[in-house]
Amino acid sequence: MPRADLIVNLVKAGNEGDLKLFRSTVEAMAAEERAKRHHQLADKLIAGLNATTTRPRPIELMRGVDSGHGGLLFEIEPRRSYDSLILDTELRTSLIEVAEEQHRRDLLRSYGLEPRHRILLSGPPGNGKTSIAEAIATELMVPLFVVRYEAVIGSFLGETSGRLKRLFDYVRTRECVLFFDEFDTLGKERGDTHETGEIKRVVSSLLLQIDALPSHVVVVTATNHAELLDRAVWRRFQIRLTVPPPSLMQKEEWFSQFQVRIGLALGITPKALAKKLDIASFSELEQFCEDIYRRYVLTLPNAELKVIVVERLRQWQHRATAN
């Protein structure tokens, strides 16, 4: 049975003729039923909602690997959690609050409030924006849908806007995290004189679709070039977070965790290693550690981890100097 607050909203929408409230309430009911695996009931609710309009054709979803059918969304199974990420205090606190608001949205709604569900992540590449989206999905125990730009962006007038509408029609009836990587690809500044009128219309359509999403759909967008985003994009997002490169302390913590993960001492203290290695992203830290462990495995049973670490460190320092 639907929650009491949804039933009250449904009655209120009927009495006041509020079609927007009616639609969002039915969509929330469908999302909850789908989360309970009551797919048949969820489909009937959405079918009834769209009975007087043209039924959108089903969106094709690709799961796990690219099946080559041109789906608009790519679904991946989230594996990372908040605890697995090395985050500064402010960033971690904001993400914990997002999860708490979603988990306790019934309480918020009883006071006429909705949980925040639109998040904009900005910062240099390789520092965990995609991992954060995955961790949010893990914490909320919902699917993670990644938008495939090569399938969404069309070459003909109106094609992209139509595909965006199909995409949003699909996700709005599901509890999920919807992730736009490289969001500046779609959310470009409309005042840019080099952009066509079609791009400007796409941005306008995109912003309207994001505004209309119910709060059980958590939208996470990521950009490496915040300066390219349309000014109106910033206003749409209730939570705007900068994801910075790793600090010295975070590098040290990374190497400490790496030692625990492989069950071996590196032979050089994490603090000393963090100071010696000039790396500007978490992705490079991961590559460096994988480089060490790969060489260790390949030289077993005579592997000397400290020797390998010193050698890899020398190579990476030389690489940084060459660049």
GROMACS .gro file of C-alpha atoms in nm, residues 33-153:
model
  121
   33GLU     CA    1   0.647  -0.009  -0.609
   34ARG     CA    2   0.928  -0.077  -0.854
   35ALA     CA    3   1.180  -0.068  -0.569
   36LYS     CA    4   0.969  -0.338  -0.398
   37ARG     CA    5   0.989  -0.538  -0.724
   38HIS     CA    6   0.618  -0.482  -0.788
   39HIS     CA    7   0.697  -0.411  -1.154
   40GLN     CA    8   0.353  -0.498  -1.288
   41LEU     CA    9   0.180  -0.250  -1.054
   42ALA     CA   10   0.440   0.017  -1.132
   43ASP     CA   11   0.385  -0.031  -1.505
   44LYS     CA   12   0.007  -0.003  -1.460
   45LEU     CA   13   0.044   0.321  -1.265
   46ILE     CA   14   0.260   0.475  -1.537
   47ALA     CA   15   0.033   0.340  -1.812
   48GLY     CA   16  -0.264   0.503  -1.640
   49LEU     CA   17  -0.072   0.828  -1.604
   50ASN     CA   18   0.013   0.833  -1.974
   51ALA     CA   19  -0.326   0.707  -2.095
   52THR     CA   20  -0.427   1.041  -2.241
   53THR     CA   21  -0.091   1.110  -2.401
   54THR     CA   22   0.128   0.933  -2.650
   55ARG     CA   23   0.307   0.657  -2.467
   56PRO     CA   24   0.684   0.707  -2.489
   57ARG     CA   25   0.853   0.412  -2.652
   58PRO     CA   26   1.058   0.208  -2.408
   59ILE     CA   27   1.414   0.320  -2.357
   60GLU     CA   28   1.679   0.066  -2.438
   61LEU     CA   29   1.906  -0.001  -2.144
   62MET     CA   30   2.252  -0.149  -2.166
   63ARG     CA   31   2.368  -0.344  -1.863
   64GLY     CA   32   2.731  -0.396  -1.776
   65VAL     CA   33   2.880  -0.387  -2.127
   66ASP     CA   34   2.810  -0.202  -2.450
   67SER     CA   35   2.581  -0.433  -2.639
   68GLY     CA   36   2.601  -0.219  -2.951
   69HIS     CA   37   2.229  -0.142  -2.965
   70GLY     CA   38   2.263   0.232  -2.904
   71GLY     CA   39   2.090   0.259  -2.565
   72LEU     CA   40   2.064   0.603  -2.408
   73LEU     CA   41   2.169   0.484  -2.063
   74PHE     CA   42   2.438   0.255  -1.937
   75GLU     CA   43   2.360   0.079  -1.608
   76ILE     CA   44   2.648  -0.026  -1.388
   77GLU     CA   45   2.645  -0.207  -1.057
   78PRO     CA   46   2.778   0.033  -0.792
   79ARG     CA   47   3.058  -0.113  -0.582
   80ARG     CA   48   3.227   0.182  -0.415
   81SER     CA   49   3.103   0.320  -0.082
   82TYR     CA   50   3.168   0.641   0.109
   83ASP     CA   51   3.412   0.455   0.333
   84SER     CA   52   3.618   0.345   0.035
   85LEU     CA   53   3.679   0.705  -0.077
   86ILE     CA   54   3.939   0.945   0.061
   87LEU     CA   55   3.751   1.274   0.093
   88ASP     CA   56   3.803   1.599   0.277
   89THR     CA   57   3.570   1.668   0.571
   90GLU     CA   58   3.342   1.917   0.395
   91LEU     CA   59   3.290   1.694   0.093
   92ARG     CA   60   3.224   1.384   0.305
   93THR     CA   61   2.977   1.573   0.527
   94SER     CA   62   2.780   1.696   0.226
   95LEU     CA   63   2.756   1.344   0.079
   96ILE     CA   64   2.648   1.195   0.413
   97GLU     CA   65   2.373   1.457   0.430
   98VAL     CA   66   2.251   1.363   0.081
   99ALA     CA   67   2.214   0.998   0.186
  100GLU     CA   68   2.045   1.091   0.514
  101GLU     CA   69   1.790   1.314   0.341
  102GLN     CA   70   1.704   1.042   0.090
  103HIS     CA   71   1.675   0.772   0.358
  104ARG     CA   72   1.452   0.994   0.573
  105ARG     CA   73   1.248   1.161   0.301
  106ASP     CA   74   0.922   1.042   0.462
  107LEU     CA   75   1.001   1.259   0.765
  108LEU     CA   76   1.094   1.556   0.546
  109ARG     CA   77   0.772   1.525   0.345
  110SER     CA   78   0.564   1.516   0.661
  111TYR     CA   79   0.693   1.872   0.718
  112GLY     CA   80   0.633   1.977   0.357
  113LEU     CA   81   1.000   1.938   0.257
  114GLU     CA   82   1.176   1.735  -0.011
  115PRO     CA   83   1.529   1.588   0.004
  116ARG     CA   84   1.793   1.759  -0.206
  117HIS     CA   85   1.865   1.553  -0.516
  118ARG     CA   86   2.059   1.766  -0.766
  119ILE     CA   87   2.439   1.761  -0.725
  120LEU     CA   88   2.705   1.932  -0.934
  121LEU     CA   89   3.065   1.811  -0.899
  122SER     CA   90   3.348   2.016  -1.048
  123GLY     CA   91   3.725   1.985  -1.046
  124PRO     CA   92   4.022   1.852  -1.241
  125PRO     CA   93   3.997   1.505  -1.399
  126GLY     CA   94   4.094   1.187  -1.219
  127ASN     CA   95   3.997   1.291  -0.867
  128GLY     CA   96   3.688   1.083  -0.799
  129LYS     CA   97   3.379   1.253  -0.943
  130THR     CA   98   3.259   0.929  -1.105
  131SER     CA   99   3.350   0.733  -0.791
  132ILE     CA  100   3.140   0.973  -0.583
  133ALA     CA  101   2.835   0.912  -0.805
  134GLU     CA  102   2.889   0.537  -0.766
  135ALA     CA  103   2.925   0.569  -0.388
  136ILE     CA  104   2.600   0.768  -0.364
  137ALA     CA  105   2.418   0.487  -0.549
  138THR     CA  106   2.575   0.232  -0.314
  139GLU     CA  107   2.469   0.425  -0.004
  140LEU     CA  108   2.114   0.463  -0.136
  141MET     CA  109   2.103   0.101  -0.262
  142VAL     CA  110   1.969   0.208  -0.603
  143PRO     CA  111   2.086   0.156  -0.965
  144LEU     CA  112   2.341   0.390  -1.121
  145PHE     CA  113   2.248   0.505  -1.472
  146VAL     CA  114   2.520   0.676  -1.677
  147VAL     CA  115   2.412   0.891  -1.973
  148ARG     CA  116   2.567   0.792  -2.306
  149TYR     CA  117   2.629   1.112  -2.500
  150GLU     CA  118   2.712   0.934  -2.823
  151ALA     CA  119   2.358   0.794  -2.823
  152VAL     CA  120   2.182   1.107  -2.691
  153ILE     CA  121   2.334   1.375  -2.911
   0.00000   0.00000   0.00000
